Coordinates of C-alpha atoms in Angstrom, one line a residue:
M1 CA -21.1 56.5 74.8
I2 CA -22.3 58.8 71.9
G3 CA -25.4 57.5 70.4
S4 CA -27.3 58.4 66.9
A5 CA -27.5 61.9 66.5
G6 CA -31.1 61.7 65.9
G7 CA -32.8 64.2 63.8
G8 CA -36.3 62.8 61.7
A9 CA -37.0 63.0 57.9
G10 CA -36.9 66.4 56.5
G11 CA -39.4 67.4 53.5
R12 CA -37.6 66.7 50.4
S13 CA -38.6 68.8 47.0
G14 CA -38.7 66.7 43.3
G15 CA -36.1 65.5 41.7
V16 CA -32.4 64.7 42.3
G17 CA -30.8 67.3 44.6
G18 CA -33.8 69.0 45.4
R19 CA -33.9 69.9 48.9
A20 CA -35.7 71.5 51.3
D21 CA -33.7 72.4 53.7
G22 CA -31.7 75.6 52.5
A23 CA -28.9 73.5 51.5
G24 CA -27.3 73.6 48.2
C25 CA -24.5 71.4 46.3
R26 CA -21.1 72.1 45.2
A27 CA -19.4 70.6 42.1
D28 CA -17.6 68.4 44.4
G29 CA -20.5 67.0 45.6
G30 CA -20.3 68.5 48.9
A31 CA -23.3 70.6 50.2
Y32 CA -23.3 74.1 51.5
G33 CA -25.0 74.7 54.9
A34 CA -27.7 77.3 54.8
G35 CA -24.7 80.1 56.1
G36 CA -21.6 79.1 54.5
A37 CA -19.3 76.7 52.7
W38 CA -18.1 74.2 55.9
E39 CA -18.2 70.5 56.0
L40 CA -16.9 68.1 59.0
R41 CA -16.5 64.7 57.6
A42 CA -16.7 61.4 59.6
L43 CA -18.1 59.2 56.7
G44 CA -14.6 58.1 55.7
P45 CA -11.1 59.3 57.1
L46 CA -11.9 62.4 59.4
E47 CA -11.9 65.9 57.4
I48 CA -12.3 69.3 57.6
R49 CA -13.1 71.3 55.0
F50 CA -13.6 74.9 53.6
D51 CA -14.8 76.1 50.4
G52 CA -13.3 72.9 48.9
G53 CA -10.2 72.3 50.5
S54 CA -8.9 70.6 53.0
L55 CA -7.5 71.8 56.5
P56 CA -5.1 70.6 58.5
I57 CA -6.4 68.9 61.4
G58 CA -2.9 67.6 63.1
G59 CA -2.4 63.8 64.0
T60 CA -4.2 61.0 65.6
R61 CA -4.6 62.4 69.0
Q62 CA -5.6 65.7 67.8
R63 CA -7.8 64.1 65.7
A64 CA -9.5 62.1 68.4
V65 CA -10.4 65.6 70.0
L66 CA -11.8 66.2 67.0
A67 CA -13.7 63.3 66.4
T68 CA -14.8 63.3 70.1
L69 CA -16.5 67.0 70.2
L70 CA -17.8 66.5 66.1
L71 CA -20.3 63.2 67.6
S72 CA -21.0 65.1 70.6
P73 CA -22.5 68.6 68.5
G74 CA -23.4 71.4 70.9
R75 CA -23.1 69.3 73.7
P76 CA -20.2 69.8 76.7
V77 CA -17.6 67.1 76.5
P78 CA -15.7 66.7 80.2
V79 CA -11.9 67.3 79.9
G80 CA -11.9 63.9 81.9
P81 CA -13.4 61.5 78.9
L82 CA -11.6 63.7 76.1
I83 CA -8.1 62.5 77.9
D84 CA -9.2 59.2 78.2
N85 CA -10.1 58.8 74.8
V86 CA -7.2 60.6 73.4
W87 CA -4.7 58.5 75.5
G88 CA -6.7 55.7 76.6
G89 CA -6.2 55.3 79.9
R90 CA -2.6 56.0 79.4
E91 CA -2.1 59.7 79.7
P92 CA 1.0 61.3 80.9
A93 CA 1.2 64.2 83.2
S94 CA 1.0 66.7 81.0
A95 CA -2.3 65.5 79.3
L96 CA -4.1 68.3 80.6
N97 CA -1.7 71.1 78.9
T98 CA -1.7 69.1 75.9
L99 CA -5.1 68.6 75.5
Q100 CA -5.4 72.4 75.3
S101 CA -2.7 72.6 73.0
Y102 CA -5.4 70.0 70.9
V103 CA -8.0 72.6 71.3
S104 CA -6.1 75.9 70.7
R105 CA -4.7 74.3 67.1
L106 CA -8.1 73.2 66.1
R107 CA -9.6 76.3 67.2
T108 CA -6.9 78.0 64.6
A109 CA -7.8 75.7 61.5
L110 CA -11.7 76.5 62.1
A111 CA -10.8 80.5 61.8
R112 CA -11.0 81.1 58.2
P113 CA -10.8 84.7 57.6
G114 CA -12.4 84.4 54.1
D115 CA -15.6 82.7 56.4
T116 CA -18.0 85.8 56.0
G117 CA -21.1 84.5 56.8
G118 CA -21.2 84.2 60.3
S119 CA -21.3 80.1 59.7
A120 CA -18.0 78.6 61.0
P121 CA -17.9 75.9 63.3
H122 CA -16.4 77.0 66.7
L123 CA -15.3 75.4 70.0
L124 CA -16.2 76.3 73.4
G125 CA -14.8 75.5 76.8
G126 CA -15.8 76.4 80.6
P127 CA -16.4 74.6 83.6
S128 CA -18.6 71.6 82.2
G129 CA -15.8 70.8 79.5
Y130 CA -15.3 71.8 75.6
R131 CA -18.6 71.5 72.6
L132 CA -18.3 72.2 69.3
V133 CA -21.1 74.4 67.9
V134 CA -21.5 73.3 64.5
Q135 CA -24.4 73.6 62.5
D136 CA -26.5 70.0 61.5
D137 CA -26.1 70.5 57.6
Q138 CA -22.2 70.8 58.1
L139 CA -22.0 67.2 59.7
D140 CA -21.5 64.6 56.7
Y141 CA -23.0 62.1 58.9
R142 CA -26.0 64.1 60.3
R143 CA -27.1 64.9 56.4
A144 CA -26.9 60.7 55.5
E145 CA -28.8 60.2 58.5
R146 CA -31.5 62.5 57.3
L147 CA -31.7 61.4 53.8
L148 CA -31.8 57.6 55.0
D149 CA -34.9 59.1 57.4
D150 CA -36.0 60.3 53.9
A151 CA -35.7 57.3 52.4
R152 CA -37.2 55.1 55.0
T153 CA -40.4 57.3 55.1
S154 CA -40.5 57.8 51.3
F155 CA -40.3 54.0 50.9
A156 CA -43.4 53.3 53.4
A157 CA -45.5 55.4 52.2
G158 CA -45.2 53.6 48.5
D159 CA -42.7 55.9 46.9
P160 CA -40.0 53.6 45.8
V161 CA -38.6 56.4 43.4
A162 CA -37.9 59.0 45.9
A163 CA -36.9 56.3 48.7
H164 CA -34.0 55.3 45.8
V165 CA -32.8 58.8 45.1
S166 CA -32.2 59.8 48.9
A167 CA -30.8 56.3 49.6
R168 CA -28.0 57.1 46.6
E169 CA -27.9 60.6 48.1
S170 CA -26.9 59.4 51.5
L171 CA -24.6 56.8 49.7
A172 CA -22.7 59.2 48.1
L173 CA -21.8 61.0 51.5
W174 CA -19.3 58.3 52.1
R175 CA -15.6 58.0 51.2
G176 CA -14.5 55.1 53.2
P177 CA -15.0 53.7 56.6
A178 CA -16.4 55.4 59.5
L179 CA -13.8 57.6 61.4
G180 CA -11.3 56.2 59.1
E181 CA -7.9 56.2 60.8
L182 CA -9.4 56.5 63.9
Q183 CA -11.5 53.2 63.9
G184 CA -9.1 50.9 65.5
L185 CA -9.2 53.1 68.9
P186 CA -11.1 51.7 71.5
A187 CA -13.0 55.1 72.2
F188 CA -14.2 54.9 68.7
Q189 CA -15.0 51.6 67.8
W190 CA -18.5 51.3 68.6
E191 CA -19.4 54.5 67.3
A192 CA -17.8 53.6 64.1
A193 CA -20.3 50.5 63.6
R194 CA -23.1 52.5 64.2
L195 CA -22.0 54.6 61.4
D196 CA -21.1 52.3 59.3
E197 CA -24.4 50.6 59.6
L198 CA -25.5 54.0 58.1
R199 CA -24.2 52.9 54.8
L200 CA -25.9 49.4 55.2
G201 CA -29.1 50.5 55.7
A202 CA -28.5 52.7 52.5
E203 CA -27.5 49.9 50.8
Q204 CA -30.2 48.0 51.7
L205 CA -32.9 50.6 50.8
V206 CA -31.3 50.8 47.5
A207 CA -31.7 47.3 46.6
Q208 CA -35.6 46.9 48.0
A209 CA -36.2 50.1 45.8
D210 CA -35.3 48.5 42.9
L211 CA -37.0 45.1 43.7
A212 CA -40.3 47.6 43.9
L213 CA -39.5 49.0 40.7
G214 CA -39.0 45.6 39.3
R215 CA -35.0 46.3 38.7
S216 CA -34.4 42.9 40.2
E217 CA -31.4 41.8 38.4
E218 CA -29.9 45.4 40.1
A219 CA -30.9 44.6 43.1
V220 CA -28.8 40.8 42.8
A221 CA -25.6 42.7 42.5
R222 CA -26.1 45.0 45.2
L223 CA -27.3 42.4 47.6
R224 CA -24.9 39.8 46.8
R225 CA -22.0 42.1 48.1
L226 CA -24.2 43.4 50.6
A227 CA -25.2 39.5 51.9
S228 CA -21.5 37.7 51.2
G229 CA -20.1 40.8 53.6
H230 CA -22.8 39.9 56.4
P231 CA -23.6 36.4 56.3
L232 CA -25.4 36.7 59.4
W233 CA -27.7 39.6 58.6
E234 CA -30.6 38.3 57.9
Q235 CA -32.5 40.9 55.6
P236 CA -29.8 41.0 52.9
Q237 CA -29.8 37.0 52.8
A238 CA -33.8 37.6 52.5
L239 CA -34.0 40.0 50.0
L240 CA -31.5 38.4 47.8
M241 CA -33.3 35.5 48.0
Q242 CA -36.2 37.7 46.8
A243 CA -34.1 38.9 43.9
L244 CA -32.8 35.5 42.9
Y245 CA -36.8 34.2 42.6
R246 CA -38.0 37.0 40.9
T247 CA -34.4 36.2 38.1
G248 CA -35.7 32.9 37.5
R249 CA -32.7 31.3 39.8
Q250 CA -35.5 29.6 42.4
A251 CA -32.8 26.8 42.9
E252 CA -29.8 29.4 44.0
A253 CA -32.1 31.5 46.3
L254 CA -33.2 27.8 48.1
A255 CA -29.5 27.0 48.5
L256 CA -28.7 30.5 50.4
Y257 CA -31.4 29.9 52.6
Q258 CA -30.0 26.6 53.6
R259 CA -26.4 28.2 53.8
T260 CA -27.8 30.7 55.7
R261 CA -29.7 28.6 57.8
R262 CA -26.0 26.6 58.8
R263 CA -24.8 29.7 59.7
L264 CA -26.7 30.9 61.8
V265 CA -27.5 27.6 63.8
D266 CA -23.6 27.1 64.0
E267 CA -22.5 29.7 65.0
L268 CA -25.5 31.9 67.0
G269 CA -27.4 28.4 68.0
I270 CA -30.4 30.1 66.6
E271 CA -33.1 29.3 63.7
P272 CA -33.9 31.8 60.9
G273 CA -36.3 34.7 61.7
A274 CA -39.8 35.4 60.4
E275 CA -38.8 37.2 57.6
L276 CA -36.5 34.9 56.0
A277 CA -38.4 32.1 56.8
G278 CA -41.4 33.4 55.2
V279 CA -39.9 34.1 52.0
H280 CA -38.3 30.7 52.4
R281 CA -41.9 29.0 52.2
A282 CA -43.2 31.7 49.9
I283 CA -40.5 30.4 47.5
L284 CA -41.4 26.6 48.2
R285 CA -44.6 27.3 47.2
Q286 CA -44.3 29.6 44.5
D287 CA -46.0 32.5 46.2
P288 CA -45.7 36.4 45.5
L289 CA -43.1 37.5 47.6
P290 CA -43.5 41.0 49.5
E291 CA -41.7 43.8 48.6
R292 CA -40.7 44.8 52.0
V293 CA -38.4 43.0 54.2
R294 CA -38.4 44.6 57.7
E295 CA -35.0 46.4 58.6
S296 CA -32.8 45.4 61.6
A297 CA -29.1 46.6 62.2
P298 CA -26.1 43.5 60.6
G299 CA -25.1 41.1 63.4
G300 CA -27.2 42.1 66.0
T301 CA -26.6 44.1 69.1
L302 CA -23.6 45.9 68.9
A303 CA -21.2 45.8 72.4
R304 CA -21.1 49.1 73.5
S305 CA -18.1 48.7 75.7
G306 CA -15.1 51.3 75.3
S307 CA -17.4 53.7 73.6
V308 CA -17.2 57.7 73.8
E309 CA -19.3 58.9 76.3
R310 CA -22.3 61.1 75.5
H311 CA -22.6 63.9 77.6
G312 CA -25.0 66.7 77.6
G313 CA -26.3 70.2 79.4
D314 CA -25.2 73.4 78.4
C315 CA -21.5 74.9 78.4
A316 CA -20.5 77.7 80.8
G317 CA -18.1 80.2 81.2
D318 CA -15.3 81.8 78.7
P319 CA -13.6 79.6 76.5
R320 CA -10.3 78.3 77.3

């Protein structure tokens, strides 16, 4: 399993697009890392971009190799798990030679003569397996994670304006479902779901910031989409109840609570949690509502069976 890529909240300068980490922005919405114009994209169809252009990365199996390494940046992935991810346990006798061919083609794609900054991602191989050496700023999901961390930190510090900006910047990196065409492969389903939760978290935080800034109507529109798509995720239901209540739609907010409670009881066998029940009681009493609802992942704990394995350690030896 590939876990969360980590990365704490980074510092931010004021204003939209102000970055304290040395990355700049391009006209097409991408970002330059500190040393070059590379982007490896997983927040949508898998893509490698250099100087604003998309590079060829082959068919589904070759993309599966890239995705496995891209989601374990800097860490060696043994050949066995790579083969499992590519062929799903039905590898041919020639799998090792074919894997080496895929890696060779990816290396060729990453060898750009126009890259003079020494920042190009590159593949290394040795006894421990293959690993992708890449800068964090060249990975769209790492930037999205950091921006969401920034947004959460700002919101917790009482700065909903900065939280709104960071969360919107995180959302802007998305081009579709995470890992795009690879979502249907068993090896990538859990990691794709984890990455997609980044977008849900950013959507929720934008709505929370809107509520804190008194923009309840904007929050209602966003939360309707989020709540309807995830009817068993209590946090957006609670936030939508707040937004409806603040816009004078108390009856609609209470009806939403009853629908959500029925779903939770009928489908999961549980009563609403403390946050959702607390918002319900506050609306019934017509009490002031809190600005923040505790965040949690949609749908509870995700099944991790069949997911991509995570591997640590250093890679030794000459590249294959």
